[in-house]
Amino acid sequence: MSEQQHRTEHNWKASGFETRAIHAGYEPDPMTGAVIPPIYATSTYKQDGVGGLRGGYEYSRSGNPTRTALEGALAALEEGERGFAFASGLAAEDTVIRSVCRPGGHVVIPDDAYGGTYRLFDKVAKVWGVEHSPAAVSDVDAVRAAIRPGQTSVVWVETPTNPLLNIGEIEALAGDAHEAGALLVVDNTFASPYLQQPLTLGADIVVHSTTKYVGGHSDVVGGAVVVRDLELADAITFHQNALGAVPGPFDAFLTHRGLKTLGVRMDRHCDNAERVVEFLTGHPAVSQVIYPGLQEHPGHAVAARQMKRFGGMVSFRVTGGEAHALAVCENAEVFTLGESLGGVESLIEHPGRMTHASVAGTDLEVPADLIRLSVGIESADDLIADLDRALG
Ligand code: P1T
């Protein structure tokens, strides 16, 4: 597709994060002055003679102006060259896998990946001849040892990981991947581009579940891919269109609306998470608090280097085993019992039975006494009082 309508003409690259979040990707509509990208509810576009496309738009699977605006903003926030929006995080991941992996190839994946990501590699990609080996992303040596030079095309990491909040050192992992001729893919869902920009640290591809912090309001499912390299961008462009797992214009609009406030929301998520961590750390019914902001977290120093702050996700283990963990999840009231994360409302869940049920019985199994919190942006005192009651 040629240069598309509404691509911003102003160069926002030198602007601050919040300015880019609000302006990059879109200029007020030339005809109406609409400040916000309209929802272009159209599947196709009138051509001025065969092949005479207006602004490059031909058919909404390959491009839609509402989506283009979101994609421009995503690229700007991740400091990439090209952004791509998808119907879900897993659709984004699948498109990346098909773009850069081939039968007979191999991928290194986190040994505590999101359950759905593991399932995609283990139950789908493997059937098509792409092998995978799990390795601890926090252990650069283990990842290096898992790489098979000549066969590994991708080192895939989450950092922080879901749900154990392990930290991978992006710069070192990129070096090892590149040395073996592989690409480094970073799932940046937990940090969001406000806290961490993996492409600036040497990663080749960033993926997101935009369902989470990017969308931020638990009202839309979506995914994203951002790259710097233009050859990779061409491969993703081709597969985005060929596979067709794209968001509709209303979903793109909602995600873009959420994205504009990412910076202010993330700061509040981090403030509240710090308060919750402080409370949990002193609680007698809590045996371990997992948060990269804690000095004793093994990834603290790396996280402090590569992240602006430590995020809104907190995991903890309780003294009373699985039954206790389930009871805490069920007793919470301000924390809503539910899967997902990154919305303005606080969520609580039991990874072993919920988000990570698909890894039960594998090397990726998570502890049964583990609880995961997505700390929202409510009043911190209410969150703490709720946890206090639920733990009691
Ligand atoms: O749900 P979807 O938008 O398809 O995104 C999948 C995904 C990818 N990567 C990470 C790190 C994720 O956490 C997710 C989705 N995770 C949840 C639904 C969850 O509750 O953990």
Short mmCIF file of C-alpha atoms and ligand atoms in Angstrom, two decimals:
data_model
loop_
_atom_site.label_atom_id
_atom_site.label_comp_id
_atom_site.label_asym_id
_atom_site.label_seq_id
_atom_site.Cartn_x
_atom_site.Cartn_y
_atom_site.Cartn_z
CA MET A 1 0.00 0.00 0.00
CA SER A 2 1.27 3.47 -0.79
CA GLU A 3 1.42 6.37 1.68
CA GLN A 4 -1.96 6.43 3.43
CA GLN A 5 -4.36 9.24 4.17
CA HIS A 6 -4.11 10.73 7.68
CA ARG A 7 -0.55 9.59 8.27
CA THR A 8 0.80 12.37 10.36
CA GLU A 9 2.96 14.93 8.60
CA HIS A 10 4.45 16.40 11.73
CA ASN A 11 7.48 14.47 12.91
CA TRP A 12 6.75 13.56 16.52
CA LYS A 13 9.92 11.54 16.99
CA ALA A 14 11.62 14.21 19.10
CA SER A 15 8.55 14.74 21.29
CA GLY A 16 7.98 13.35 24.76
CA PHE A 17 6.09 10.11 25.37
CA GLU A 18 2.77 11.69 26.33
CA THR A 19 2.87 14.07 23.34
CA ARG A 20 3.48 11.14 21.02
CA ALA A 21 0.72 9.14 22.72
CA ILE A 22 -1.77 11.90 22.00
CA HIS A 23 -0.66 13.13 18.59
CA ALA A 24 1.42 10.58 16.67
CA GLY A 25 -0.32 8.63 13.92
CA TYR A 26 -3.02 11.13 13.06
CA GLU A 27 -3.53 14.71 12.00
CA PRO A 28 -6.93 16.38 12.27
CA ASP A 29 -9.03 15.22 9.35
CA PRO A 30 -8.31 17.51 6.35
CA MET A 31 -11.98 17.71 5.33
CA THR A 32 -13.76 18.16 8.68
CA GLY A 33 -10.99 18.97 11.14
CA ALA A 34 -12.08 16.02 13.32
CA VAL A 35 -9.54 15.96 16.14
CA ILE A 36 -10.00 12.25 16.82
CA PRO A 37 -9.72 9.59 14.08
CA PRO A 38 -13.24 8.79 12.86
CA ILE A 39 -14.43 5.18 12.96
CA TYR A 40 -14.21 4.28 9.29
CA ALA A 41 -16.90 1.59 9.23
CA THR A 42 -16.24 0.57 5.67
CA SER A 43 -15.01 -2.65 4.15
CA THR A 44 -14.03 -1.18 0.79
CA TYR A 45 -13.08 2.10 -0.93
CA LYS A 46 -14.17 3.70 -4.19
CA GLN A 47 -11.37 3.64 -6.76
CA ASP A 48 -10.83 6.50 -9.18
CA GLY A 49 -10.39 4.23 -12.17
CA VAL A 50 -9.01 0.71 -11.79
CA GLY A 51 -6.14 0.84 -9.31
CA GLY A 52 -6.74 4.53 -8.64
CA LEU A 53 -6.66 4.29 -4.85
CA ARG A 54 -7.30 7.36 -2.71
CA GLY A 55 -4.64 7.50 -0.05
CA GLY A 56 -3.67 3.88 -0.67
CA TYR A 57 -6.86 2.32 0.69
CA GLU A 58 -8.29 -0.59 -1.25
CA TYR A 59 -9.98 -3.01 1.18
CA SER A 60 -10.18 -2.88 5.00
CA ARG A 61 -8.34 -6.14 5.65
CA SER A 62 -5.23 -4.57 4.11
CA GLY A 63 -5.81 -1.10 5.50
CA ASN A 64 -8.37 1.09 7.24
CA PRO A 65 -7.74 4.72 8.28
CA THR A 66 -8.88 4.15 11.88
CA ARG A 67 -6.40 1.30 12.15
CA THR A 68 -3.67 3.29 10.38
CA ALA A 69 -3.89 5.99 13.05
CA LEU A 70 -3.51 3.41 15.84
CA GLU A 71 -0.63 1.71 14.04
CA GLY A 72 1.21 5.02 13.68
CA ALA A 73 0.80 5.76 17.37
CA LEU A 74 2.01 2.29 18.38
CA ALA A 75 5.14 2.66 16.24
CA ALA A 76 5.85 6.09 17.72
CA LEU A 77 5.49 4.90 21.32
CA GLU A 78 7.72 1.86 20.85
CA GLU A 79 10.25 3.98 18.92
CA GLY A 80 9.82 1.68 15.93
CA GLU A 81 9.40 2.41 12.25
CA ARG A 82 6.19 0.46 11.63
CA GLY A 83 3.32 -0.62 13.84
CA PHE A 84 0.68 -3.24 13.10
CA ALA A 85 -2.61 -3.80 14.90
CA PHE A 86 -4.29 -7.19 15.27
CA ALA A 87 -7.55 -8.69 16.50
CA SER A 88 -5.85 -10.06 19.66
CA GLY A 89 -2.44 -10.50 21.22
CA LEU A 90 -2.38 -14.10 20.09
CA ALA A 91 -3.30 -13.08 16.54
CA ALA A 92 -0.28 -10.73 16.62
CA GLU A 93 1.95 -13.53 17.92
CA ASP A 94 0.68 -16.01 15.32
CA THR A 95 1.36 -13.51 12.55
CA VAL A 96 4.92 -12.99 13.82
CA ILE A 97 5.53 -16.75 14.02
CA ARG A 98 4.32 -17.29 10.47
CA SER A 99 6.38 -14.35 9.24
CA VAL A 100 9.72 -15.40 10.72
CA CYS A 101 9.58 -19.15 11.46
CA ARG A 102 9.68 -22.02 8.99
CA PRO A 103 9.15 -25.80 9.30
CA GLY A 104 12.29 -27.39 10.71
CA GLY A 105 13.07 -24.25 12.66
CA HIS A 106 13.33 -23.71 16.38
CA VAL A 107 12.28 -21.07 18.90
CA VAL A 108 13.45 -20.46 22.48
CA ILE A 109 10.48 -19.49 24.66
CA PRO A 110 10.21 -18.36 28.32
CA ASP A 111 9.86 -21.20 30.82
CA ASP A 112 7.09 -19.14 32.43
CA ALA A 113 5.37 -17.69 29.40
CA TYR A 114 1.72 -16.64 29.31
CA GLY A 115 -0.23 -19.91 29.03
CA GLY A 116 -1.78 -18.95 25.70
CA THR A 117 1.60 -18.16 24.20
CA TYR A 118 2.91 -21.55 25.32
CA ARG A 119 -0.17 -23.23 23.86
CA LEU A 120 0.38 -21.44 20.55
CA PHE A 121 3.93 -22.81 20.34
CA ASP A 122 3.22 -26.22 21.81
CA LYS A 123 -0.11 -27.09 20.22
CA VAL A 124 -0.10 -25.07 16.99
CA ALA A 125 3.37 -24.03 15.76
CA LYS A 126 4.81 -27.45 16.66
CA VAL A 127 2.27 -29.20 14.44
CA TRP A 128 3.62 -27.10 11.55
CA GLY A 129 7.19 -28.17 12.26
CA VAL A 130 8.45 -25.34 14.50
CA GLU A 131 10.10 -26.77 17.61
CA HIS A 132 10.49 -24.90 20.88
CA SER A 133 12.60 -25.12 24.03
CA PRO A 134 11.68 -23.36 27.27
CA ALA A 135 14.41 -21.43 29.09
CA ALA A 136 14.41 -19.02 32.03
CA VAL A 137 14.49 -15.50 30.57
CA SER A 138 16.25 -14.25 33.70
CA ASP A 139 19.18 -16.61 33.03
CA VAL A 140 21.13 -15.36 30.02
CA ASP A 141 23.32 -18.48 30.08
CA ALA A 142 20.30 -20.78 30.01
CA VAL A 143 18.83 -18.91 27.05
CA ARG A 144 22.19 -19.02 25.25
CA ALA A 145 22.43 -22.76 25.90
CA ALA A 146 18.93 -23.31 24.50
CA ILE A 147 19.75 -21.52 21.22
CA ARG A 148 20.55 -23.93 18.38
CA PRO A 149 22.77 -21.96 15.97
CA GLY A 150 21.57 -22.41 12.40
CA GLN A 151 18.17 -23.72 13.52
CA THR A 152 16.88 -21.18 16.06
CA SER A 153 15.20 -18.35 14.18
CA VAL A 154 13.66 -16.62 17.21
CA VAL A 155 14.42 -16.03 20.87
CA TRP A 156 11.05 -15.09 22.34
CA VAL A 157 10.87 -13.43 25.74
CA GLU A 158 8.42 -11.74 28.01
CA THR A 159 9.85 -9.30 30.52
CA PRO A 160 8.44 -9.03 33.11
CA THR A 161 7.06 -12.55 32.62
CA ASN A 162 3.46 -13.55 33.23
CA PRO A 163 2.75 -14.36 36.07
CA LEU A 164 6.10 -14.79 37.90
CA LEU A 165 7.45 -11.34 36.97
CA ASN A 166 10.91 -12.60 36.04
CA ILE A 167 13.12 -10.10 34.26
CA GLY A 168 15.11 -10.76 31.09
CA GLU A 169 18.02 -8.49 30.20
CA ILE A 170 16.94 -7.36 26.74
CA GLU A 171 20.30 -6.01 25.58
CA ALA A 172 22.18 -9.21 26.51
CA LEU A 173 19.49 -11.47 25.06
CA ALA A 174 19.52 -9.48 21.81
CA GLY A 175 23.30 -9.92 21.59
CA ASP A 176 23.09 -13.69 22.04
CA ALA A 177 20.18 -14.04 19.61
CA HIS A 178 21.94 -12.00 16.94
CA GLU A 179 25.20 -13.86 17.35
CA ALA A 180 23.33 -17.06 16.47
CA GLY A 181 21.53 -15.42 13.54
CA ALA A 182 18.21 -15.33 15.39
CA LEU A 183 15.76 -12.51 16.06
CA LEU A 184 14.79 -11.32 19.52
CA VAL A 185 11.04 -10.94 20.01
CA VAL A 186 9.93 -9.20 23.21
CA ASP A 187 6.37 -9.44 24.48
CA ASN A 188 6.13 -6.01 26.12
CA THR A 189 2.57 -6.44 27.41
CA PHE A 190 3.39 -6.27 31.14
CA ALA A 191 5.66 -3.23 30.96
CA SER A 192 3.85 -1.30 28.20
CA PRO A 193 5.84 1.09 26.01
CA TYR A 194 5.65 3.72 28.76
CA LEU A 195 7.93 1.71 31.04
CA GLN A 196 10.14 -0.06 28.50
CA GLN A 197 11.02 0.21 24.80
CA PRO A 198 12.68 -3.09 23.79
CA LEU A 199 13.55 -1.93 20.25
CA THR A 200 15.86 0.72 21.71
CA LEU A 201 17.68 -2.08 23.59
CA GLY A 202 18.29 -4.22 20.51
CA ALA A 203 15.09 -6.28 20.19
CA ASP A 204 13.91 -6.87 16.62
CA ILE A 205 10.18 -7.28 17.18
CA VAL A 206 7.88 -6.10 19.96
CA VAL A 207 4.52 -7.77 20.44
CA HIS A 208 1.67 -6.73 22.69
CA SER A 209 -1.63 -7.86 23.91
CA THR A 210 -3.16 -4.37 23.60
CA THR A 211 -6.11 -5.84 25.50
CA LYS A 212 -4.06 -4.94 28.57
CA TYR A 213 -2.33 -1.63 29.46
CA VAL A 214 -2.39 -0.17 25.95
CA GLY A 215 -6.19 -0.35 25.66
CA GLY A 216 -6.36 0.06 29.42
CA HIS A 217 -10.11 -0.10 30.03
CA SER A 218 -10.98 -3.81 29.69
CA ASP A 219 -13.35 -2.99 26.85
CA VAL A 220 -11.51 -4.34 23.81
CA VAL A 221 -9.33 -7.29 22.79
CA GLY A 222 -6.40 -6.51 20.51
CA GLY A 223 -2.76 -7.07 19.67
CA ALA A 224 0.18 -5.24 18.17
CA VAL A 225 3.53 -5.77 16.50
CA VAL A 226 6.17 -3.04 16.12
CA VAL A 227 9.45 -3.30 14.21
CA ARG A 228 12.29 -1.04 13.06
CA ASP A 229 13.68 -3.07 10.19
CA LEU A 230 11.85 -2.38 6.94
CA GLU A 231 12.34 -5.89 5.53
CA LEU A 232 10.73 -7.31 8.64
CA ALA A 233 8.00 -4.69 8.27
CA ASP A 234 7.34 -5.93 4.72
CA ALA A 235 7.09 -9.53 5.95
CA ILE A 236 4.62 -8.51 8.68
CA THR A 237 2.62 -6.34 6.26
CA PHE A 238 2.33 -9.29 3.89
CA HIS A 239 1.26 -11.73 6.58
CA GLN A 240 -1.10 -9.27 8.30
CA ASN A 241 -2.99 -9.04 5.04
CA ALA A 242 -2.58 -12.68 4.01
CA LEU A 243 -3.78 -14.04 7.37
CA GLY A 244 -6.31 -11.29 7.98
CA ALA A 245 -6.39 -11.31 11.81
CA VAL A 246 -7.00 -7.56 11.92
CA PRO A 247 -9.09 -5.49 14.34
CA GLY A 248 -12.24 -3.83 13.11
CA PRO A 249 -12.36 -0.02 13.08
CA PHE A 250 -14.32 0.25 16.34
CA ASP A 251 -11.79 -1.93 18.15
CA ALA A 252 -8.94 0.12 16.67
CA PHE A 253 -10.69 3.32 17.82
CA LEU A 254 -11.14 2.06 21.39
CA THR A 255 -7.54 0.88 21.62
CA HIS A 256 -6.27 4.20 20.30
CA ARG A 257 -8.46 6.13 22.72
CA GLY A 258 -7.00 4.13 25.60
CA LEU A 259 -3.45 4.56 24.36
CA LYS A 260 -3.62 8.34 24.68
CA THR A 261 -3.69 8.16 28.50
CA LEU A 262 -1.17 5.32 28.89
CA GLY A 263 1.46 7.47 30.61
CA VAL A 264 -0.78 8.89 33.33
CA ARG A 265 -2.47 5.55 33.91
CA MET A 266 0.84 3.69 34.20
CA ASP A 267 2.19 6.11 36.78
CA ARG A 268 -0.90 5.54 38.92
CA HIS A 269 -0.74 1.76 38.39
CA CYS A 270 2.87 1.86 39.60
CA ASP A 271 2.06 4.10 42.61
CA ASN A 272 -0.75 1.78 43.69
CA ALA A 273 1.29 -1.38 43.09
CA GLU A 274 4.05 0.00 45.32
CA ARG A 275 1.51 0.63 48.10
CA VAL A 276 0.04 -2.86 47.72
CA VAL A 277 3.51 -4.46 47.75
CA GLU A 278 4.37 -2.60 50.94
CA PHE A 279 1.18 -3.88 52.57
CA LEU A 280 1.59 -7.49 51.43
CA THR A 281 5.25 -7.62 52.44
CA GLY A 282 4.34 -7.19 56.07
CA HIS A 283 1.33 -9.54 56.10
CA PRO A 284 1.63 -12.77 58.14
CA ALA A 285 -0.53 -14.79 55.70
CA VAL A 286 1.77 -13.92 52.76
CA SER A 287 4.83 -16.13 52.29
CA GLN A 288 6.36 -14.32 49.29
CA VAL A 289 5.76 -11.11 47.40
CA ILE A 290 7.01 -11.02 43.82
CA TYR A 291 7.55 -7.53 42.40
CA PRO A 292 10.58 -6.35 40.37
CA GLY A 293 10.65 -3.13 42.40
CA LEU A 294 11.68 -5.03 45.53
CA GLN A 295 15.41 -4.95 46.27
CA GLU A 296 15.38 -8.69 46.92
CA HIS A 297 13.80 -9.51 43.54
CA PRO A 298 16.57 -11.26 41.55
CA GLY A 299 15.83 -9.11 38.49
CA HIS A 300 15.67 -5.82 40.39
CA ALA A 301 18.91 -4.32 39.10
CA VAL A 302 18.18 -5.22 35.46
CA ALA A 303 14.60 -3.97 35.75
CA ALA A 304 15.85 -0.70 37.26
CA ARG A 305 18.13 -0.25 34.24
CA GLN A 306 15.70 -1.08 31.47
CA MET A 307 12.34 0.00 32.91
CA LYS A 308 11.19 3.48 33.89
CA ARG A 309 9.27 2.04 36.86
CA PHE A 310 8.30 -1.48 37.93
CA GLY A 311 4.73 -1.76 36.71
CA GLY A 312 1.29 -2.51 38.05
CA MET A 313 1.47 -6.31 38.25
CA VAL A 314 2.10 -7.97 41.61
CA SER A 315 2.19 -11.70 42.35
CA PHE A 316 2.27 -13.24 45.81
CA ARG A 317 2.09 -16.60 47.53
CA VAL A 318 0.02 -17.34 50.62
CA THR A 319 0.89 -19.48 53.61
CA GLY A 320 -2.26 -21.65 53.44
CA GLY A 321 -1.66 -23.39 50.10
CA GLU A 322 -4.01 -23.61 47.14
CA ALA A 323 -7.26 -23.58 49.15
CA HIS A 324 -6.19 -20.35 50.82
CA ALA A 325 -5.20 -18.78 47.50
CA LEU A 326 -8.57 -19.67 45.98
CA ALA A 327 -10.39 -18.26 49.02
CA VAL A 328 -8.51 -14.95 48.83
CA CYS A 329 -9.41 -14.64 45.14
CA GLU A 330 -13.06 -15.35 45.91
CA ASN A 331 -13.27 -13.08 48.97
CA ALA A 332 -11.90 -9.95 47.32
CA GLU A 333 -14.50 -7.38 46.36
CA VAL A 334 -12.74 -4.28 45.06
CA PHE A 335 -10.33 -6.58 43.22
CA THR A 336 -12.56 -8.29 40.69
CA LEU A 337 -11.97 -12.00 40.21
CA GLY A 338 -11.16 -12.32 36.53
CA GLU A 339 -8.58 -13.08 33.88
CA SER A 340 -6.74 -10.33 32.01
CA LEU A 341 -4.90 -7.31 33.37
CA GLY A 342 -3.94 -3.74 32.67
CA GLY A 343 -7.37 -2.14 32.96
CA VAL A 344 -8.23 0.78 35.24
CA GLU A 345 -10.01 -1.64 37.61
CA SER A 346 -8.03 -4.00 39.84
CA LEU A 347 -8.24 -7.69 39.04
CA ILE A 348 -7.27 -10.76 41.06
CA GLU A 349 -6.79 -14.25 39.74
CA HIS A 350 -5.38 -17.71 40.47
CA PRO A 351 -2.94 -18.39 37.59
CA GLY A 352 -2.76 -22.16 38.26
CA ARG A 353 -6.50 -22.62 37.71
CA MET A 354 -7.15 -19.69 35.36
CA THR A 355 -4.72 -17.95 32.96
CA HIS A 356 -2.07 -20.64 33.20
CA ALA A 357 -4.29 -23.73 33.38
CA SER A 358 -3.01 -24.66 29.91
CA VAL A 359 0.53 -25.20 31.29
CA ALA A 360 -0.54 -27.54 34.13
CA GLY A 361 1.60 -30.67 34.15
CA THR A 362 4.34 -29.08 32.00
CA ASP A 363 7.69 -27.51 32.90
CA LEU A 364 5.84 -24.18 32.91
CA GLU A 365 3.43 -25.11 35.73
CA VAL A 366 3.02 -22.27 38.27
CA PRO A 367 2.78 -22.68 42.08
CA ALA A 368 -0.70 -23.57 43.36
CA ASP A 369 -0.49 -21.00 46.18
CA LEU A 370 0.21 -18.14 43.75
CA ILE A 371 -2.14 -15.18 43.33
CA ARG A 372 -1.73 -12.55 40.62
CA LEU A 373 -2.93 -8.98 41.01
CA SER A 374 -3.41 -6.44 38.29
CA VAL A 375 -3.37 -3.34 40.47
CA GLY A 376 -5.76 -0.77 39.05
CA ILE A 377 -5.99 2.96 39.52
CA GLU A 378 -8.62 3.10 42.28
CA SER A 379 -7.84 4.69 45.67
CA ALA A 380 -4.92 2.70 47.08
CA ASP A 381 -6.42 2.66 50.60
CA ASP A 382 -9.48 0.79 49.31
CA LEU A 383 -7.30 -1.76 47.53
CA ILE A 384 -5.30 -2.43 50.67
CA ALA A 385 -8.39 -2.69 52.87
CA ASP A 386 -9.88 -5.16 50.40
CA LEU A 387 -6.79 -7.38 50.40
CA ASP A 388 -6.57 -7.21 54.17
CA ARG A 389 -10.14 -8.46 54.49
CA ALA A 390 -9.73 -11.13 51.79
CA LEU A 391 -6.53 -12.48 53.37
CA GLY A 392 -8.08 -12.55 56.82
O1 P1T B 1 -5.51 -12.25 25.15
P1 P1T B 1 -4.77 -11.72 23.96
O2 P1T B 1 -5.06 -10.30 23.63
O3 P1T B 1 -4.86 -12.64 22.76
O4 P1T B 1 -3.21 -11.68 24.37
C1 P1T B 1 -2.47 -12.82 24.72
C2 P1T B 1 -1.35 -12.45 25.65
C3 P1T B 1 -0.07 -12.29 25.15
N1 P1T B 1 0.96 -11.97 25.93
C4 P1T B 1 0.81 -11.77 27.25
C5 P1T B 1 1.99 -11.42 28.10
C6 P1T B 1 -0.45 -11.89 27.83
O5 P1T B 1 -0.58 -11.69 29.15
C7 P1T B 1 -1.57 -12.26 27.02
C8 P1T B 1 -2.93 -12.44 27.58
N2 P1T B 1 -2.96 -12.63 28.96
C9 P1T B 1 -4.09 -12.81 29.70
C10 P1T B 1 -5.32 -12.88 29.18
C11 P1T B 1 -3.85 -12.92 31.16
O6 P1T B 1 -4.80 -12.79 31.95
O7 P1T B 1 -2.70 -13.12 31.53
#
